[in-house]
Short mmCIF file of C-alpha atoms and ligand atoms in Angstrom, two decimals:
data_model
loop_
_atom_site.label_atom_id
_atom_site.label_comp_id
_atom_site.label_asym_id
_atom_site.label_seq_id
_atom_site.Cartn_x
_atom_site.Cartn_y
_atom_site.Cartn_z
CA MET J 1 8.46 17.06 -5.47
CA ARG J 2 6.78 18.73 -8.19
CA PRO J 3 4.93 16.44 -10.63
CA HIS J 4 5.56 16.89 -14.27
CA SER J 5 2.37 18.82 -15.58
CA ASP J 6 1.73 19.63 -19.27
CA PRO J 7 -0.31 22.71 -19.08
CA ALA J 8 -2.20 21.85 -22.28
CA GLU J 9 -2.84 17.99 -21.50
CA PHE J 10 -6.59 18.66 -20.43
CA GLU J 11 -7.18 21.62 -22.97
CA GLY J 12 -10.92 21.65 -24.14
CA GLN J 13 -11.79 19.16 -21.40
CA ARG J 14 -14.63 19.67 -18.81
CA VAL J 15 -14.13 17.97 -15.61
CA LEU J 16 -16.56 17.68 -12.58
CA VAL J 17 -14.69 16.73 -9.13
CA THR J 18 -16.86 16.25 -6.10
CA ALA J 19 -15.66 17.64 -2.68
CA GLY J 20 -13.02 19.95 -4.14
CA SER J 21 -12.81 22.53 -1.22
CA LYS J 22 -10.38 20.44 0.99
CA GLY J 23 -7.91 17.60 1.14
CA ALA J 24 -7.33 15.30 -1.97
CA GLY J 25 -10.31 16.90 -3.82
CA ARG J 26 -9.03 20.35 -3.70
CA ALA J 27 -5.52 19.28 -4.88
CA THR J 28 -7.47 17.18 -7.77
CA VAL J 29 -9.19 20.36 -8.67
CA GLN J 30 -5.88 22.27 -8.65
CA ARG J 31 -3.95 19.61 -10.63
CA PHE J 32 -6.64 19.60 -13.26
CA LEU J 33 -6.57 23.35 -13.44
CA GLU J 34 -2.80 23.18 -13.96
CA ALA J 35 -3.46 20.91 -16.87
CA GLY J 36 -5.70 23.22 -18.63
CA ALA J 37 -9.10 21.60 -17.93
CA ARG J 38 -12.38 23.62 -17.18
CA VAL J 39 -13.27 22.47 -13.62
CA MET J 40 -16.46 22.32 -11.59
CA THR J 41 -16.77 21.29 -8.00
CA ALA J 42 -19.01 21.28 -4.95
CA ALA J 43 -18.97 21.21 -1.28
CA ARG J 44 -21.29 22.56 1.43
CA ARG J 45 -19.22 25.66 1.67
CA ARG J 46 -17.10 27.50 -0.80
CA PRO J 47 -13.57 28.54 0.54
CA GLU J 48 -12.83 32.06 -0.18
CA ASP J 49 -9.51 31.42 -1.47
CA LEU J 50 -10.55 28.88 -4.24
CA ALA J 51 -10.29 30.55 -7.75
CA GLY J 52 -10.59 29.55 -11.34
CA VAL J 53 -13.21 27.09 -10.81
CA GLU J 54 -16.95 26.73 -11.15
CA PHE J 55 -18.48 26.06 -7.60
CA LEU J 56 -21.66 24.91 -6.41
CA GLU J 57 -22.64 24.94 -2.58
CA ALA J 58 -24.48 21.76 -1.88
CA ASP J 59 -24.92 18.85 0.35
CA LEU J 60 -24.29 15.98 -2.06
CA THR J 61 -25.73 13.31 0.38
CA SER J 62 -29.17 13.85 -0.97
CA ALA J 63 -30.67 13.05 -4.34
CA ASP J 64 -31.66 16.73 -4.52
CA GLY J 65 -28.00 17.86 -3.99
CA THR J 66 -26.58 15.47 -6.67
CA ARG J 67 -29.20 16.57 -9.14
CA ALA J 68 -28.51 20.17 -8.38
CA LEU J 69 -24.97 19.65 -9.26
CA ALA J 70 -25.39 17.62 -12.19
CA ASP J 71 -27.92 20.35 -13.73
CA ALA J 72 -25.35 23.20 -12.76
CA ALA J 73 -22.42 21.36 -14.35
CA MET J 74 -24.17 20.82 -17.64
CA GLU J 75 -25.49 24.38 -17.67
CA ARG J 76 -22.15 25.83 -16.87
CA LEU J 77 -19.68 23.62 -18.65
CA GLY J 78 -21.95 22.21 -21.34
CA ARG J 79 -20.66 18.47 -21.19
CA ILE J 80 -18.72 16.52 -18.64
CA ASP J 81 -15.72 14.67 -20.04
CA ALA J 82 -14.44 13.35 -16.77
CA LEU J 83 -16.44 12.91 -13.54
CA VAL J 84 -14.20 12.29 -10.50
CA HIS J 85 -15.87 11.54 -7.11
CA VAL J 86 -13.73 12.31 -4.29
CA LEU J 87 -16.40 12.78 -1.81
CA GLY J 88 -16.44 10.48 1.20
CA GLY J 89 -15.49 10.13 4.82
CA SER J 90 -15.98 8.19 7.89
CA THR J 91 -18.67 9.81 10.21
CA GLY J 92 -19.69 6.63 12.46
CA PRO J 93 -18.76 6.44 16.27
CA GLY J 94 -16.01 4.02 17.49
CA GLY J 95 -17.23 1.03 19.63
CA GLY J 96 -17.60 -1.80 16.99
CA PHE J 97 -20.62 -3.13 15.24
CA ALA J 98 -23.02 -3.00 18.09
CA VAL J 99 -23.19 0.74 18.43
CA LEU J 100 -23.97 1.32 14.85
CA THR J 101 -27.49 2.17 14.33
CA GLU J 102 -29.82 2.29 11.21
CA ASP J 103 -28.91 6.10 11.10
CA HIS J 104 -25.12 5.59 11.14
CA TRP J 105 -25.15 2.88 8.25
CA ARG J 106 -27.61 4.95 6.28
CA ALA J 107 -25.16 8.12 6.74
CA GLU J 108 -22.26 6.24 5.65
CA LEU J 109 -23.83 4.97 2.57
CA ASP J 110 -25.33 8.47 1.83
CA LEU J 111 -21.75 9.82 1.92
CA ASN J 112 -19.58 7.08 0.41
CA LEU J 113 -21.81 5.12 -1.89
CA MET J 114 -25.02 7.10 -3.10
CA PRO J 115 -23.60 10.37 -4.46
CA ALA J 116 -21.41 8.40 -6.93
CA VAL J 117 -24.19 6.04 -7.97
CA ARG J 118 -26.50 9.12 -8.45
CA LEU J 119 -24.27 11.35 -10.32
CA ASP J 120 -23.16 8.50 -12.66
CA ARG J 121 -26.73 7.80 -13.33
CA LEU J 122 -27.23 11.53 -14.33
CA LEU J 123 -24.10 12.15 -16.23
CA LEU J 124 -23.09 8.92 -17.89
CA PRO J 125 -25.75 9.08 -20.52
CA GLN J 126 -24.11 12.19 -22.11
CA MET J 127 -20.86 10.41 -22.15
CA ILE J 128 -22.28 7.22 -23.69
CA ASP J 129 -24.07 9.35 -26.42
CA ARG J 130 -20.54 10.80 -27.28
CA GLY J 131 -18.84 7.16 -27.01
CA SER J 132 -16.34 8.74 -24.44
CA GLY J 133 -15.60 9.70 -21.00
CA VAL J 134 -13.88 8.89 -17.72
CA VAL J 135 -15.31 7.95 -14.30
CA ILE J 136 -13.03 7.81 -11.24
CA HIS J 137 -14.30 6.73 -7.92
CA VAL J 138 -12.18 7.35 -4.69
CA ALA J 139 -12.74 4.49 -2.39
CA SER J 140 -10.17 3.56 0.46
CA ILE J 141 -7.78 0.85 1.49
CA GLN J 142 -10.13 0.29 4.04
CA ARG J 143 -12.47 -1.62 1.94
CA ARG J 144 -9.84 -4.45 2.28
CA LEU J 145 -8.34 -3.42 5.50
CA PRO J 146 -11.35 -2.39 7.76
CA LEU J 147 -10.71 -1.03 11.26
CA PRO J 148 -13.31 -2.88 13.20
CA ASP J 149 -13.43 -0.53 16.23
CA SER J 150 -14.20 2.57 14.25
CA THR J 151 -14.80 2.17 10.53
CA THR J 152 -16.79 -0.81 9.76
CA ALA J 153 -19.72 0.90 8.00
CA TYR J 154 -17.31 3.39 6.14
CA ALA J 155 -15.38 0.26 5.05
CA ALA J 156 -18.46 -1.58 3.88
CA ALA J 157 -19.67 1.35 2.01
CA LYS J 158 -16.20 1.73 0.13
CA ALA J 159 -16.27 -1.87 -0.61
CA ALA J 160 -19.81 -1.49 -2.13
CA LEU J 161 -18.59 1.57 -4.13
CA THR J 162 -15.65 -0.40 -5.37
CA THR J 163 -17.90 -3.36 -6.49
CA TYR J 164 -20.25 -1.16 -7.94
CA SER J 165 -17.50 0.35 -10.01
CA LYS J 166 -16.46 -2.81 -11.42
CA ALA J 167 -19.84 -3.67 -12.75
CA LEU J 168 -20.30 -0.28 -14.28
CA SER J 169 -16.91 -0.66 -15.95
CA LYS J 170 -18.04 -3.85 -17.50
CA GLU J 171 -21.22 -2.24 -18.75
CA VAL J 172 -19.97 1.19 -20.15
CA GLY J 173 -16.44 0.23 -21.19
CA PRO J 174 -17.86 -1.25 -24.62
CA LYS J 175 -19.64 2.14 -24.87
CA GLY J 176 -16.40 4.16 -24.70
CA VAL J 177 -16.48 5.18 -20.97
CA ARG J 178 -13.54 4.17 -18.74
CA VAL J 179 -14.17 3.60 -15.01
CA ASN J 180 -11.45 3.22 -12.40
CA VAL J 181 -11.16 3.35 -8.58
CA VAL J 182 -8.40 5.02 -6.66
CA SER J 183 -8.04 3.64 -3.10
CA PRO J 184 -5.79 5.79 -0.69
CA GLY J 185 -4.34 4.86 2.45
CA TRP J 186 -3.63 7.71 5.01
CA ILE J 187 -3.72 10.92 3.34
CA TYR J 188 -1.84 13.92 5.10
CA THR J 189 -4.77 16.57 4.65
CA GLU J 190 -5.29 19.64 6.60
CA ALA J 191 -7.85 17.59 8.72
CA ALA J 192 -5.30 14.87 9.36
CA ASP J 193 -2.86 17.69 10.50
CA ALA J 194 -5.27 18.98 12.88
CA LEU J 195 -5.90 15.52 14.38
CA VAL J 196 -2.01 15.10 14.84
CA GLN J 197 -2.02 18.57 16.72
CA ARG J 198 -4.90 17.62 18.67
CA LEU J 199 -3.53 14.23 19.87
CA ALA J 200 -0.12 15.96 20.60
CA ALA J 201 -1.72 18.62 22.73
CA SER J 202 -4.00 16.23 24.60
CA SER J 203 -1.10 13.55 25.24
CA GLY J 204 1.51 16.11 26.00
CA GLY J 205 3.77 14.81 23.38
CA THR J 206 4.95 16.28 20.07
CA PRO J 207 3.31 16.18 16.60
CA GLU J 208 6.05 13.62 15.48
CA THR J 209 5.00 11.33 18.49
CA ALA J 210 1.43 11.68 17.65
CA ARG J 211 1.98 11.04 13.95
CA GLN J 212 3.98 7.76 14.92
CA ALA J 213 1.17 6.59 17.14
CA ILE J 214 -1.23 6.86 14.26
CA LEU J 215 1.06 4.99 11.98
CA GLU J 216 1.44 2.22 14.58
CA ALA J 217 -2.57 1.98 14.74
CA LEU J 218 -2.67 1.42 10.91
CA GLY J 219 -0.06 -1.38 11.39
CA GLY J 220 2.75 0.69 9.86
CA ILE J 221 3.17 2.29 6.57
CA PRO J 222 6.42 0.66 4.95
CA LEU J 223 7.33 4.18 3.18
CA GLY J 224 7.03 5.72 6.59
CA ARG J 225 4.64 8.44 6.00
CA PRO J 226 1.04 9.31 4.71
CA ALA J 227 0.55 10.32 1.00
CA ARG J 228 0.30 14.11 0.38
CA PRO J 229 -2.93 15.09 -1.31
CA GLU J 230 -1.02 16.22 -4.41
CA GLU J 231 0.23 12.66 -4.60
CA VAL J 232 -3.20 11.19 -4.82
CA ALA J 233 -4.28 13.92 -7.18
CA GLU J 234 -1.44 12.89 -9.38
CA LEU J 235 -2.80 9.31 -9.69
CA ILE J 236 -6.26 10.50 -10.22
CA VAL J 237 -5.37 12.96 -13.16
CA PHE J 238 -3.25 10.36 -14.73
CA LEU J 239 -5.91 7.77 -14.85
CA ALA J 240 -8.38 10.58 -16.34
CA SER J 241 -5.71 11.55 -18.99
CA GLY J 242 -5.09 9.89 -22.51
CA ARG J 243 -1.82 8.39 -20.97
CA ALA J 244 -4.08 5.88 -19.17
CA SER J 245 -6.33 5.11 -22.35
CA ALA J 246 -6.13 1.40 -21.86
CA ILE J 247 -6.57 1.50 -18.12
CA HIS J 248 -10.10 0.36 -17.27
CA GLY J 249 -11.90 -1.49 -14.46
CA GLY J 250 -9.15 -1.49 -11.99
CA GLU J 251 -8.60 -0.32 -8.58
CA TYR J 252 -5.18 1.79 -8.00
CA VAL J 253 -3.96 1.60 -4.37
CA ILE J 254 -1.90 4.50 -3.17
CA ASP J 255 -0.88 3.78 0.55
CA GLY J 256 2.78 3.66 0.76
CA GLY J 257 2.65 -0.10 1.20
CA THR J 258 0.24 -0.22 4.11
CA ILE J 259 -1.90 -3.27 2.96
CA PRO J 260 0.39 -6.08 4.37
CA THR J 261 -0.43 -8.66 1.53
CA VAL J 262 -0.28 -8.90 -2.20
N1 NAP V 301 -7.82 11.30 4.43
C1 NAP V 301 -7.49 10.06 4.35
O1 NAP V 301 -6.62 9.68 4.97
C2 NAP V 301 -8.15 9.10 3.48
C3 NAP V 301 -7.82 7.65 3.46
C4 NAP V 301 -8.42 6.92 2.46
C5 NAP V 301 -9.49 7.41 1.61
N2 NAP V 301 -9.88 8.55 1.62
C6 NAP V 301 -10.94 9.02 0.95
O2 NAP V 301 -10.46 10.04 0.05
C7 NAP V 301 -11.46 11.07 -0.21
C8 NAP V 301 -11.10 12.46 0.17
O3 NAP V 301 -10.96 12.49 1.51
P1 NAP V 301 -10.07 13.71 2.25
O4 NAP V 301 -9.68 13.23 3.68
O5 NAP V 301 -9.04 14.28 1.23
O6 NAP V 301 -11.33 14.67 2.44
P2 NAP V 301 -11.58 15.95 3.41
O7 NAP V 301 -10.11 16.84 3.72
O8 NAP V 301 -12.06 15.46 4.75
O9 NAP V 301 -12.54 16.68 2.75
C9 NAP V 301 -13.82 16.44 2.77
C10 NAP V 301 -14.41 17.40 1.58
O10 NAP V 301 -15.70 16.81 1.43
C11 NAP V 301 -16.62 17.88 1.28
N3 NAP V 301 -17.82 17.38 1.81
C12 NAP V 301 -17.97 16.71 3.19
N4 NAP V 301 -19.35 16.51 3.31
C13 NAP V 301 -20.14 16.93 2.17
C14 NAP V 301 -21.38 16.83 1.78
N5 NAP V 301 -22.15 16.26 2.59
N6 NAP V 301 -21.68 17.46 0.67
C15 NAP V 301 -20.73 17.91 -0.07
N7 NAP V 301 -19.41 17.91 0.09
C16 NAP V 301 -19.05 17.42 1.30
C17 NAP V 301 -15.89 18.91 2.24
O11 NAP V 301 -16.38 20.37 2.09
P3 NAP V 301 -17.56 20.97 3.06
O12 NAP V 301 -17.09 20.47 4.46
O13 NAP V 301 -17.65 22.38 2.83
O14 NAP V 301 -18.82 20.18 2.55
C18 NAP V 301 -14.51 18.84 1.83
O15 NAP V 301 -14.39 19.30 0.68
C19 NAP V 301 -12.73 10.53 0.55
O16 NAP V 301 -13.47 9.82 -0.24
C20 NAP V 301 -12.18 9.59 1.77
O17 NAP V 301 -13.07 8.57 2.15
C21 NAP V 301 -9.30 9.57 2.61
#
C-alpha cells in the first residue's frame, strides 16, 4: 500500500516531530517531508541515513532537553505550525505494581507525559499569537487496555497524556489551535521485529510463531496483524492537515480492532 500523497499539501508549513529517528516517529517525519513540509526532529542520536530534516541530538526527558529543542526549532524554522509528540515507550520492569519504585514511576512520566507538557508550554504561545496551529500527542491503547504485569506505569502516563490533551483542546481550540490524540495498538517497528526475532531464537520457533504468541498475549488483533509505522504516520499527517480542519479534541485509535469493546 502506498498512501495518496500530495507533494504540496504542507508546502510552507513547519513541523516539529519528537523522536523522529526510528519507528512511528521516523515514518511521520518521512510522510511530512513527502507532503512538502519543513521538518525538525530530535532524538538522543542522529541516524546516519536520515536526510532532508533539521535534527537536534537531545534527551527530551529533561526540562533542559525540551527547552533546547524548542529554542533550536524556533531558530532554524522561524515558527512551528504543527507540533507532533511521538516520543514515548515503556521502560518499567515486569512483575506488577509492587515492583514499581518511585524511580520507575518518575521515569515513565518523564518519558510519556512531561516532554509533551513542556514543549506545548514553550511552543503553543506562538501558535496562539497567530491564531492557528496543530498539536498531536501520540498515546497508546494501553491507556484503556493496560497490561498489569508489565505496563501499569506506562499506561497510566499515557492516560494522563490523553486527559491533559482534552483539557488543552478545550482551552486552545477557541484560540485557533487544534489538539488531537493518536492511540496506536501494536506497531511493527524495527524494535518490534527485533523482539520477534529474539523470541523466535530463544524458543526455537519461527518468527511467525513468535508473532502469533505476541498477538495472543494482546488478546488478539481482529485484523490479524500489527500496524505498520507508515500507517500510523498517515493518520497523524491527516489529522495535522487542512483535510481535518474540523477535527479537534478527539482520540483516534489505530489498533486493527484490538480494543474489544465500543
Ligand atoms: N511500538 C508500539 O507497538 C506502540 C504501541 C502503542 C503506542 N506506541 C507509542 O508510539 C510512539 C512511538 O513508538 P515507537 O515504538 O514507534 O518508537 P521506537 O521505535 O521505540 O523509537 C523510539 C524513538 O524515541 C527516541 N527516544 C527514546 N528515548 C528518548 C529520549 N530520552 N529523548 C529523545 N528521544 C528519545 C528514539 O531515539 P534515540 O534512542 O536515539 O533517543 C527513537 O527515535 C510512542 O509514544 C509509543 O509509546 C507504540
